[in-house]
Coordinates of C-alpha atoms in Angstrom, one line a residue:
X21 CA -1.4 224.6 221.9
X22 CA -3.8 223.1 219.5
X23 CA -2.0 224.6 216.4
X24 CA 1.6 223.6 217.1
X25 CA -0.1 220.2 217.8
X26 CA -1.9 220.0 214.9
X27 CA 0.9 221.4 212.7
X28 CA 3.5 218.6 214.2
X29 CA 1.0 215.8 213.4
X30 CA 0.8 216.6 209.9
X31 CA 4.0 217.2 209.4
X32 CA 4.8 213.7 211.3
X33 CA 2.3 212.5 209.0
X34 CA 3.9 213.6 205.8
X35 CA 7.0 212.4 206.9
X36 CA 6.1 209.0 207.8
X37 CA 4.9 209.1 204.3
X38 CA 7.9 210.0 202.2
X39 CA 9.9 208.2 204.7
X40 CA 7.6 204.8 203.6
X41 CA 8.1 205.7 199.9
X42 CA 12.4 205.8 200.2
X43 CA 12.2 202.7 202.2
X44 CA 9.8 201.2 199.4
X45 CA 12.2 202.0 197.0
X46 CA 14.9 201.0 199.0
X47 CA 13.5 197.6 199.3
X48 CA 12.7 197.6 195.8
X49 CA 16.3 198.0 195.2
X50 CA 17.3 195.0 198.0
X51 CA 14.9 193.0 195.5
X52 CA 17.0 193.5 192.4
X53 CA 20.3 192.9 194.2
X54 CA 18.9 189.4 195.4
X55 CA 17.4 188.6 192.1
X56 CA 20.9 189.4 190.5
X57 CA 22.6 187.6 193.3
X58 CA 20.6 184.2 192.3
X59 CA 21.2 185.1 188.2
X60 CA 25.2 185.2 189.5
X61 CA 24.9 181.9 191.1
X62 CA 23.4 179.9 188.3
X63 CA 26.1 181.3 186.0
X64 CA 29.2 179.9 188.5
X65 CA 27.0 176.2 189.0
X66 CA 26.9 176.4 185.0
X67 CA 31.0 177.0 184.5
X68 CA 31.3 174.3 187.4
X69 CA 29.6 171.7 185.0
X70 CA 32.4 172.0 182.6
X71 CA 35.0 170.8 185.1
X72 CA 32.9 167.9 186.2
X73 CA 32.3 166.9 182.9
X74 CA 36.2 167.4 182.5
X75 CA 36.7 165.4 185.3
X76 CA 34.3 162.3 184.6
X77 CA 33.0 162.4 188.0
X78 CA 29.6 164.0 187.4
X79 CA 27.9 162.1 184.5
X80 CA 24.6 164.5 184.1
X81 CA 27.2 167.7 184.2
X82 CA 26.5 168.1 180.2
X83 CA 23.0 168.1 180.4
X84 CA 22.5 170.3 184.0
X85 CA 24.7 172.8 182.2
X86 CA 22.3 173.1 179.3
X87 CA 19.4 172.9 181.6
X88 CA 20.7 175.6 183.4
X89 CA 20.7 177.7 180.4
X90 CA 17.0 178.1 180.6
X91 CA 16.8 179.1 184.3
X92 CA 19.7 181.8 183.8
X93 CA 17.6 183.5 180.5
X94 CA 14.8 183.7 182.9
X95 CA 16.6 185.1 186.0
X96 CA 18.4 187.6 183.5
X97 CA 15.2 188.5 182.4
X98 CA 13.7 189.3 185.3
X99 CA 16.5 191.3 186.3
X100 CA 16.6 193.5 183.5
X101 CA 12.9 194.3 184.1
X102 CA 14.0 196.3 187.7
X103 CA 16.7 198.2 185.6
X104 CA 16.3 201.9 184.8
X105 CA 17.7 202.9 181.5
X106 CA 20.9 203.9 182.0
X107 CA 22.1 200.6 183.4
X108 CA 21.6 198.6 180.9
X109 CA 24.5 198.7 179.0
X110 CA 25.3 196.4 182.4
X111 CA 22.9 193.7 181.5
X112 CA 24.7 193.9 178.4
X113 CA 28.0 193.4 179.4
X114 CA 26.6 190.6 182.0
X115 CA 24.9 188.8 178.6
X116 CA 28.1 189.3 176.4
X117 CA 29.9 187.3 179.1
X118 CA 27.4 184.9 179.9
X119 CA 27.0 184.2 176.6
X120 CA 31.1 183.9 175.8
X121 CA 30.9 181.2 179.0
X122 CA 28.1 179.3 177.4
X123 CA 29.9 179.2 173.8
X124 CA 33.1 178.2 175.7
X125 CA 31.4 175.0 177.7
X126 CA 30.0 174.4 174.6
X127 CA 33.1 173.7 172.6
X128 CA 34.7 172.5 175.4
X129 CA 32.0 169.9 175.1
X130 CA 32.9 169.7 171.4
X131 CA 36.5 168.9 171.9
X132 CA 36.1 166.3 174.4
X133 CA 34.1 164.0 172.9
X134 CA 35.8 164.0 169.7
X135 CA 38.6 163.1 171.3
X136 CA 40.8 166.3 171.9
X137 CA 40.8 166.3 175.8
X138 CA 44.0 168.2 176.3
X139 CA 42.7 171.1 174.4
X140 CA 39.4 170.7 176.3
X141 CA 41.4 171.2 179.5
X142 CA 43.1 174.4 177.7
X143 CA 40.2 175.6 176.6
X144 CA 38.8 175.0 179.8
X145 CA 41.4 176.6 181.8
X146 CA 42.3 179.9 179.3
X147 CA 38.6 181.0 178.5
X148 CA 36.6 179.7 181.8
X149 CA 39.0 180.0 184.7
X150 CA 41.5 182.2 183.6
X151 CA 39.2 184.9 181.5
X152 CA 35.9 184.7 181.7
X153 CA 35.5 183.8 185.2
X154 CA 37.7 186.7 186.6
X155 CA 36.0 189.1 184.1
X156 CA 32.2 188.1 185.6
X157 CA 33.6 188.4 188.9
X158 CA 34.8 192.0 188.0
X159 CA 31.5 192.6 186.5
X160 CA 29.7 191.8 189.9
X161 CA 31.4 194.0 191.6
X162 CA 30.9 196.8 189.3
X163 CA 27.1 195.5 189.0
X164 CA 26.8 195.7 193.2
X165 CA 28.5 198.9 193.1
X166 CA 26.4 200.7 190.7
X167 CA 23.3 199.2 192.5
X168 CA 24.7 201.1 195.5
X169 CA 25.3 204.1 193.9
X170 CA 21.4 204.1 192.2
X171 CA 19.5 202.9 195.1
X172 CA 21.3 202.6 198.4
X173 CA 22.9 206.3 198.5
X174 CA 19.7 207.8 196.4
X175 CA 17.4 206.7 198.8
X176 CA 19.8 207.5 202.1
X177 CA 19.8 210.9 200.5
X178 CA 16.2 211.2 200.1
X179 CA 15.9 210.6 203.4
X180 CA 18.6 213.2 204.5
X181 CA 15.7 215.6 202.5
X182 CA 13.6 214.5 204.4
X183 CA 15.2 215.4 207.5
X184 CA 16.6 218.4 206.7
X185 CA 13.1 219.9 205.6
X186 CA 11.9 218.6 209.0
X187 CA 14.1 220.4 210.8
X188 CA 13.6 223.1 209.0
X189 CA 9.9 223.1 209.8
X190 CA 10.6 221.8 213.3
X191 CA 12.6 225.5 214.2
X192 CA 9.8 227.3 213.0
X193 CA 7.3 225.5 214.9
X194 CA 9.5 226.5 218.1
X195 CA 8.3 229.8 217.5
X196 CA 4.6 228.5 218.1
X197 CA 5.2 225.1 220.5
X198 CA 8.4 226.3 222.6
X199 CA 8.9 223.7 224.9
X200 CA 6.2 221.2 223.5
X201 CA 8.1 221.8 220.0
X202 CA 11.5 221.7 221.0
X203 CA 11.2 218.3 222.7
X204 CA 8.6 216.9 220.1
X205 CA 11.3 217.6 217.4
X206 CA 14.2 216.0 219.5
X207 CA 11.8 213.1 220.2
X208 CA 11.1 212.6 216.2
X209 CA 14.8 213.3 215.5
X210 CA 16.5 210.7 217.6
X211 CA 13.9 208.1 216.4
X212 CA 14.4 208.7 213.1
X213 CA 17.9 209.5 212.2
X214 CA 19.5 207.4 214.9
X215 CA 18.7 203.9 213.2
X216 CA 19.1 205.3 209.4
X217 CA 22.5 206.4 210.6
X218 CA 23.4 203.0 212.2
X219 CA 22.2 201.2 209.1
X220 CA 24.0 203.8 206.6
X221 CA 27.1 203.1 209.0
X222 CA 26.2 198.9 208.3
X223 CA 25.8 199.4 204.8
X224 CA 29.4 201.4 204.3
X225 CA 31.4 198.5 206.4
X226 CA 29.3 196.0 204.3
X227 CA 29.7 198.2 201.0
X228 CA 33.8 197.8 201.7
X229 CA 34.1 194.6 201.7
X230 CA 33.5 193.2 205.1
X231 CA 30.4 191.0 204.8
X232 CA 30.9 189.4 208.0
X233 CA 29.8 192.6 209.6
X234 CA 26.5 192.1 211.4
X235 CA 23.8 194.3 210.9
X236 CA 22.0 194.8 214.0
X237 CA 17.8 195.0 214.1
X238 CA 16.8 196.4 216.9
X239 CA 13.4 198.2 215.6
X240 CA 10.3 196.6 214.3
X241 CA 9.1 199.6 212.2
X242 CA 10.0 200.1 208.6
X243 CA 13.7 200.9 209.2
X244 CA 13.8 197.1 210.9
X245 CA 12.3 195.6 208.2
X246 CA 14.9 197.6 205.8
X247 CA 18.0 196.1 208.2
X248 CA 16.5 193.0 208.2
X249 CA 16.3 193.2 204.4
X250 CA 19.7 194.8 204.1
X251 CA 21.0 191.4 206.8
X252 CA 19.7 189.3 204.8
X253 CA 21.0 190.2 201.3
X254 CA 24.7 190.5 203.0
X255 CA 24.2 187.0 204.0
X256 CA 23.5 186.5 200.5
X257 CA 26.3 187.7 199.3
X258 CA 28.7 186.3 202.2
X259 CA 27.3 182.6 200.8
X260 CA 27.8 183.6 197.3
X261 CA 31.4 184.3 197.4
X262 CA 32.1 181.5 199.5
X263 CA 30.8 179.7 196.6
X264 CA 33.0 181.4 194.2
X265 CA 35.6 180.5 196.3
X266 CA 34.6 176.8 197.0
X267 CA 34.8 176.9 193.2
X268 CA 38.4 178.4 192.6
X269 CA 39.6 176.0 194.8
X270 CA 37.6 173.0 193.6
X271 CA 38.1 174.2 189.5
X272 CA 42.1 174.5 190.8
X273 CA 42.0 170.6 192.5
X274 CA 40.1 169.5 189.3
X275 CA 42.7 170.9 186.7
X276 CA 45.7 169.9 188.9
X277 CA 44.4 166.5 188.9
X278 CA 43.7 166.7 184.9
X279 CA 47.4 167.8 184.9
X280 CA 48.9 165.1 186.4
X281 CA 46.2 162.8 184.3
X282 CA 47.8 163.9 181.3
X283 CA 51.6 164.0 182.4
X284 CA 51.2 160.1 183.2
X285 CA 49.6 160.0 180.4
X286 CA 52.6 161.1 178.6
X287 CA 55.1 159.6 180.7
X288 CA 53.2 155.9 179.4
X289 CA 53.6 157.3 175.6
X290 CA 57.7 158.3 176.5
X291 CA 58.0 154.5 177.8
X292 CA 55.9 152.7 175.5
X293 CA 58.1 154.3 172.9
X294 CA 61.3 153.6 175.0
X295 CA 60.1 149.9 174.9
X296 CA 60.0 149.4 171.5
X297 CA 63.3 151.5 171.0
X298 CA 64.6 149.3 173.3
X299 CA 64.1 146.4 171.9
X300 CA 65.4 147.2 168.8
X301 CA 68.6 148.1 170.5
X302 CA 69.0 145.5 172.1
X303 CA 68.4 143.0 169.0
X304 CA 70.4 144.9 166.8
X305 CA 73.6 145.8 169.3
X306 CA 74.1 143.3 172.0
X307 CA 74.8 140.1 169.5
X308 CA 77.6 142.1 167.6
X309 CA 78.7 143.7 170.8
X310 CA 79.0 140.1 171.9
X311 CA 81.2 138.7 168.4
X312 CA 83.4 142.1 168.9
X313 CA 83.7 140.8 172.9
X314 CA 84.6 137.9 172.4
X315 CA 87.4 138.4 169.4
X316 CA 89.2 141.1 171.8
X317 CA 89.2 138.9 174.4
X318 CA 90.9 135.8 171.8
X319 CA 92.8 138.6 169.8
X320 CA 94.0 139.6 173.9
X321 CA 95.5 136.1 174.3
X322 CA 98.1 136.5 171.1
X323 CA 99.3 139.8 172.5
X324 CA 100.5 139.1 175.1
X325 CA 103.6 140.5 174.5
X326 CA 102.5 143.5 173.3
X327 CA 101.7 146.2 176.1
X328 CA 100.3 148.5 173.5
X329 CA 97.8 146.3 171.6
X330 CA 96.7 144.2 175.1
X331 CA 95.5 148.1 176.7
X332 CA 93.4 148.7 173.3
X333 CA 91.9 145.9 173.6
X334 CA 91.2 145.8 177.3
X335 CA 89.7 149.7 176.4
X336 CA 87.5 147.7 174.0
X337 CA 86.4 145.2 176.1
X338 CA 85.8 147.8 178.4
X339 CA 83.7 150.0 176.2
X340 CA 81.2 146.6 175.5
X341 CA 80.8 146.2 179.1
X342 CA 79.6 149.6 179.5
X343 CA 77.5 149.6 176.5
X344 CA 75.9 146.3 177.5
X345 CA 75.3 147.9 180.7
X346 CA 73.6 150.7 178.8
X347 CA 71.4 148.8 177.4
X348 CA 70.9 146.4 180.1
X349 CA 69.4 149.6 182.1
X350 CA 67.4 150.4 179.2
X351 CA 65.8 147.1 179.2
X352 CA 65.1 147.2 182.9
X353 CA 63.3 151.0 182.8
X354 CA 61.4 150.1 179.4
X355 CA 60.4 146.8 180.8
X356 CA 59.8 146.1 184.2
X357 CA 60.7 142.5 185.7
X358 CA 56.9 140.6 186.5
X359 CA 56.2 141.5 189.8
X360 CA 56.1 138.5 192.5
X361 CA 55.7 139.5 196.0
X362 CA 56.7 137.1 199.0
X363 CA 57.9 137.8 202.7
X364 CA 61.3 138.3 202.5
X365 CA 64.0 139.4 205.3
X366 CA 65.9 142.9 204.7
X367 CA 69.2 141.7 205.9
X368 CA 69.4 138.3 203.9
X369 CA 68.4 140.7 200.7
X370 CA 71.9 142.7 201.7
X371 CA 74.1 140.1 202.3
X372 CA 72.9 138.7 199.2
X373 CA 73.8 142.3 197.4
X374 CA 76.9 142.9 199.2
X375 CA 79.2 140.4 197.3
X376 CA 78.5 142.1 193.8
X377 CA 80.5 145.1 195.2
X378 CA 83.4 143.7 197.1
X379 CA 85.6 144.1 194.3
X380 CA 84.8 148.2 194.0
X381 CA 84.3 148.3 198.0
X382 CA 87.9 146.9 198.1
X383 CA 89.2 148.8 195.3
X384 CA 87.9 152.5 196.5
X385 CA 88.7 151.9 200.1
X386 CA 85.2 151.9 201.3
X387 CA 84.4 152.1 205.0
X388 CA 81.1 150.1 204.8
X389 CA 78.9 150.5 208.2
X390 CA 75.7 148.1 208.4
X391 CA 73.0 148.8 211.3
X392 CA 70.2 146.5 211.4
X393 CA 67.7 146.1 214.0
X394 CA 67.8 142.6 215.0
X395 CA 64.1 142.2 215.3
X396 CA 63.7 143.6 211.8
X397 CA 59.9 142.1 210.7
X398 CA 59.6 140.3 207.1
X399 CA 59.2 142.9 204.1
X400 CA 56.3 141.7 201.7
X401 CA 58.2 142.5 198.6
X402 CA 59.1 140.6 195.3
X403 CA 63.0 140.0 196.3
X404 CA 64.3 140.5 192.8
X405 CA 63.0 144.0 192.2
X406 CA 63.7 145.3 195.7
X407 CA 67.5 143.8 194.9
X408 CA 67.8 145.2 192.0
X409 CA 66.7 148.7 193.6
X410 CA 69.0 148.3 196.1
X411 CA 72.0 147.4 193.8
X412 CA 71.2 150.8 191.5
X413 CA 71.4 152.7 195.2
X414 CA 74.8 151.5 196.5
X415 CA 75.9 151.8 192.8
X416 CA 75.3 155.5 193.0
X417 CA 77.1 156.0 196.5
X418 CA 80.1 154.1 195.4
X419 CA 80.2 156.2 192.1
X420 CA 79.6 159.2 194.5
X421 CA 83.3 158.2 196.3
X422 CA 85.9 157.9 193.6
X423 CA 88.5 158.8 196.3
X424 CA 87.1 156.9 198.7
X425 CA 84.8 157.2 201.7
X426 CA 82.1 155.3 204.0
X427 CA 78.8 154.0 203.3
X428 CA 76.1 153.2 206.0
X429 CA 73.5 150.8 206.1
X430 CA 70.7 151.4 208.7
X431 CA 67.3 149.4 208.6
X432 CA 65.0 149.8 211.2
X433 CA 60.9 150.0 212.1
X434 CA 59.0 152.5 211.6
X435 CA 55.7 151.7 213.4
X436 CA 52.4 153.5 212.6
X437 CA 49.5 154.3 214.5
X438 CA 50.7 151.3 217.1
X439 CA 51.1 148.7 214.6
X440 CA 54.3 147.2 212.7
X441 CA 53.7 150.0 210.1
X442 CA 57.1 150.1 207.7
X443 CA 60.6 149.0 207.8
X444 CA 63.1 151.7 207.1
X445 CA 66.1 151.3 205.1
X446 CA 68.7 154.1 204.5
X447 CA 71.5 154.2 202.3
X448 CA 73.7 157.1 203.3
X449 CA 76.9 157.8 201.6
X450 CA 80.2 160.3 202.4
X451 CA 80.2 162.1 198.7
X452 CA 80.2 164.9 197.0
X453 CA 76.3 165.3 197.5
X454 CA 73.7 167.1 195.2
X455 CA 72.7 170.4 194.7
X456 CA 69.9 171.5 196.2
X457 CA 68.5 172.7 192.8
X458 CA 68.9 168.7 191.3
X459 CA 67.8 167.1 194.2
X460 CA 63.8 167.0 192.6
X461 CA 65.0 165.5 189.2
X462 CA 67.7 163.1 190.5
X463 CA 64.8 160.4 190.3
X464 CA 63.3 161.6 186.8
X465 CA 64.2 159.3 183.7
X466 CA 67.2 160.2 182.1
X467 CA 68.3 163.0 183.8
X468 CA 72.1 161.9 185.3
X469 CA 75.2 164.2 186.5
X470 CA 77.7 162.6 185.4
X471 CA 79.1 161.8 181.4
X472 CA 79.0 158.2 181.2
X473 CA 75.4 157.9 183.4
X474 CA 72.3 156.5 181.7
X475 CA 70.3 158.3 184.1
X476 CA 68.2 155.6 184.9
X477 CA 69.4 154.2 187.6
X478 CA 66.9 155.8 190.9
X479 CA 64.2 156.0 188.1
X480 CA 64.5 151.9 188.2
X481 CA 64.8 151.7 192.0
X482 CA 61.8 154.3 192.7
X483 CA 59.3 152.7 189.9
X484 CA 60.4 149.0 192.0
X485 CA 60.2 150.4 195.7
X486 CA 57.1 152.1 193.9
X487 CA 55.7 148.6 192.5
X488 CA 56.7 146.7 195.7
X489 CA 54.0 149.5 198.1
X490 CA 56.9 151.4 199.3
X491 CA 58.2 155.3 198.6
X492 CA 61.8 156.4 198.2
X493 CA 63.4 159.8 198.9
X494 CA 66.5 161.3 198.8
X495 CA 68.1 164.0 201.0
X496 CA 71.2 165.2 200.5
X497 CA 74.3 168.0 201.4
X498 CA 76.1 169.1 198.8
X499 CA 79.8 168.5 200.2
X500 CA 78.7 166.3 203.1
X501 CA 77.2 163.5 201.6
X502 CA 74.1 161.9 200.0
X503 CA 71.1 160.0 201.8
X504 CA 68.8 157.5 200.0
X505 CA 65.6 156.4 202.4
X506 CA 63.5 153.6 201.2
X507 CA 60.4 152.6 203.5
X508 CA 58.6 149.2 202.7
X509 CA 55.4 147.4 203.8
X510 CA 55.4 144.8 206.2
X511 CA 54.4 141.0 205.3
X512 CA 51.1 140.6 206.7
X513 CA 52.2 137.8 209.3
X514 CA 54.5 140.1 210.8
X515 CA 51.7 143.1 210.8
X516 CA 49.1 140.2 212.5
X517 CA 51.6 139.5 214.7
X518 CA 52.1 142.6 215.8
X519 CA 48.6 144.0 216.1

């Protein structure tokens, strides 16, 4: 009994040995995954810089990102030091694209302050987010699956060695222990391969994909400390993509935003340049437009008696109208009335519109439908604009019912969290309606459906519903009719009133 005793010790002994030297290594290898998990960190904070320097909201963005620069030679260092020789064509790769990132914030910084922000933002969204970015994240994958490949399955298959030579010595040692051997070597077996199985098991759910996988420590001994280690580096990694993805979606806000920056931007350039065209139209058209006016109209009164020359001149007459018009809607879009605000009630703002369309009203046979609440609360709106926005809306219906039809006016309150909130006023009308495909540009500056529109009519009475705190949206059926929703603020009295 004293041999097969002896000869399991030592051979427990030498296997607790090599057993501590794969874990060793093993942990070694957890080391260099952390220390690259930290280097891969600093080089996403040092791309987010750009895009708050972009963005103006972080003013020390410029000089963190060239302070970074420092920590991520020294973490890149260090990692190449735990690298064996054939993987360093990966630190290369990682310091080719670290370095392309640097040289792109770099003349991103460039542009910017010498005034080229729009090609910033390209250069911003082309090299960062939509090449270099994608490329490092490719590159950490390849970099956490090659460190799988080196470390986790070399050292998982130095164990298997081990385990296969101690059963191995474990049969022959039946020969010598019988009963004492056989249950020795089940006893070592089940403690030993049991746990490395269970982590191997961790580290292929974990190795797919699936970091939210838990990776359970139930032992204290070596192989604990190894789960333990192995938890805590998937932890690491679950934090550092959700701060790649905090990222995406923060670097995707920012450059939305910058968008939108840059198409008001443009949209102010389009009208400021609209003013001034304007104003020379206006100067140079409406005073001869006037003299030709007014001669048809006296040349009109010695015609009388002839039909032919009296409809060529009405035509004429006609054709100023509508060309003052033009230019009248011109004038309105490239220059805005001032804006003076005042309580105001919704219905005395219709019945003041009303009159200005009887005549077409009468003319088109118009069925026109009016549907006010009578406890309607004062708007706080400048009266003109708000007319004026209203008179460009029933405009559009009637022009929308050549043949005739019915238009509906409905105002009501909308209220909002338990307070007067907004008054409601729709203008819906029994036309042709718009295609679905129109509907989002029926509001833009000169876009119009019809031959003789300026299309810039609803871009009038959405910049003045706009102007006055309210919104304006349109819904509408092609075939069944068009629907124009305006929703206003109320006058303060009214809101105190009501609270």
């Amino acid at each position: 009994m004293v041999v097969p005793v002896f000869l399991i010790s030592a051979q427990a002994i030498w296997n607790n040995r090599e057993e501590r030297e794969a874990l060793r290594a093993l942990g070694e290898s957890m080391t260099r995954t952390r220390t690259y998990a930290d280097l891969e960190t600093l080089l996403f904070r040092q791309s987010r810089q750009v895009l708050g320097f972009l963005t103006g909201m972080d003013h020390e963005a410029k000089a963190e990102f060239f302070r970074l620069e420092t920590e991520i030679g020294e973490r890149l260092r260090q990692w190449k030091l735990t690298l064996t020789p054939d993987e360093m064509d990966l630190a290369k790769d990682v310091e080719q694209i670290h370095a392309r990132m640097f040289d792109a914030g770099r003349r991103v910084f460039v542009l910017y302050e010498a005034g080229n922000r729009k090609a910033a933002l390209a250069l911003a969204n082309t090299e960062l987010k939509g090449r270099l970015l994608p490329a490092l994240s490719a590159k950490n994958k390849e970099v956490y699956g090659a460190a799988r490949a080196h470390s986790l399955q070399r050292a998982y298959g130095r164990l298997e060695e081990i385990l296969q030579t101690e059963q191995r010595l474990l049969s022959l040692m039946i020969l010598l222990s019988l009963v004492l051997g056989v249950a020795a070597s089940v006893l070592i077996s089940r403690g030993l391969a049991r746990p490395i199985h269970q982590l191997k098991a961790a580290m292929e759910v974990v190795g797919a994909g699936h970091l939210d996988h838990e990776v359970a420590v139930r032992s204290k001994d070596e192989i604990g400390d190894l789960a333990q280690a192995f938890a805590g580096m998937t932890e690491n990694l679950k934090r550092s993509h959700e701060s790649m993805a905090r990222l995406n979606r923060h670097l995707e806000a920012q450059i939305k935003k910058l968008e939108e920056t840059q198409a008001q931007l443009i949209q102010s350039e389009k009208l400021a340049s609209i003013g001034e065209m304007s104003a020379a139209v206006a100067h140079g058209l409406r005073n001869p437009l006037a003299s030709l006016r007014a001669a048809a109209q006296v040349a009109l009164r010695h015609v009388s008696d002839e039909l032919v020359a009296q409809e060529h001149l009405k035509m004429v007459i006609s054709e100023v109208d509508r060309l003052d018009r033009r230019i009248t809607h011109l004038l309105s879009f490239s220059r805005p009335a001032p804006f003076r605000p005042m309580p105001e009630q919704l219905p005395m703002l219709i019945d003041g519109l009303l009159p200005t369309f009887a005549g077409p009203i009468r003319d088109r046979a118009v069925r026109l439908e009016i549907d006010m609440q009578s406890d309607l609360p004062d708007v706080y709106v400048d009266p003109i604009q708000v007319e004026q926005a209203l008179g460009e809306i029933f405009s559009n219906a009637l022009d929308a019912m050549p043949e005739g039809g019915s238009v509906t006016i409905r105002g009501y309150r909308e209220p909002e969290n338990g307070k007067a909130g907004s008054v409601v006023l729709e203008i819906a009308d029994t036309g042709d309606g718009i295609a679905t495909q129109l509907l989002p540009s029926v509001c833009d500056p000169f876009f119009t459906t019809r031959a003789d529109g300026t299309g810039l009519g609803l871009a009038i009475a959405k910049r003045y519903v706009a102007q006055n705190g309210g919104h304006l949206d349109v819904a509408s059926t092609p075939g069944a009719g068009t629907t124009v929703r305006i929703t206003l603020p109320v006058s303060s009295v009214d809101r105190d009133r009501t609270a």
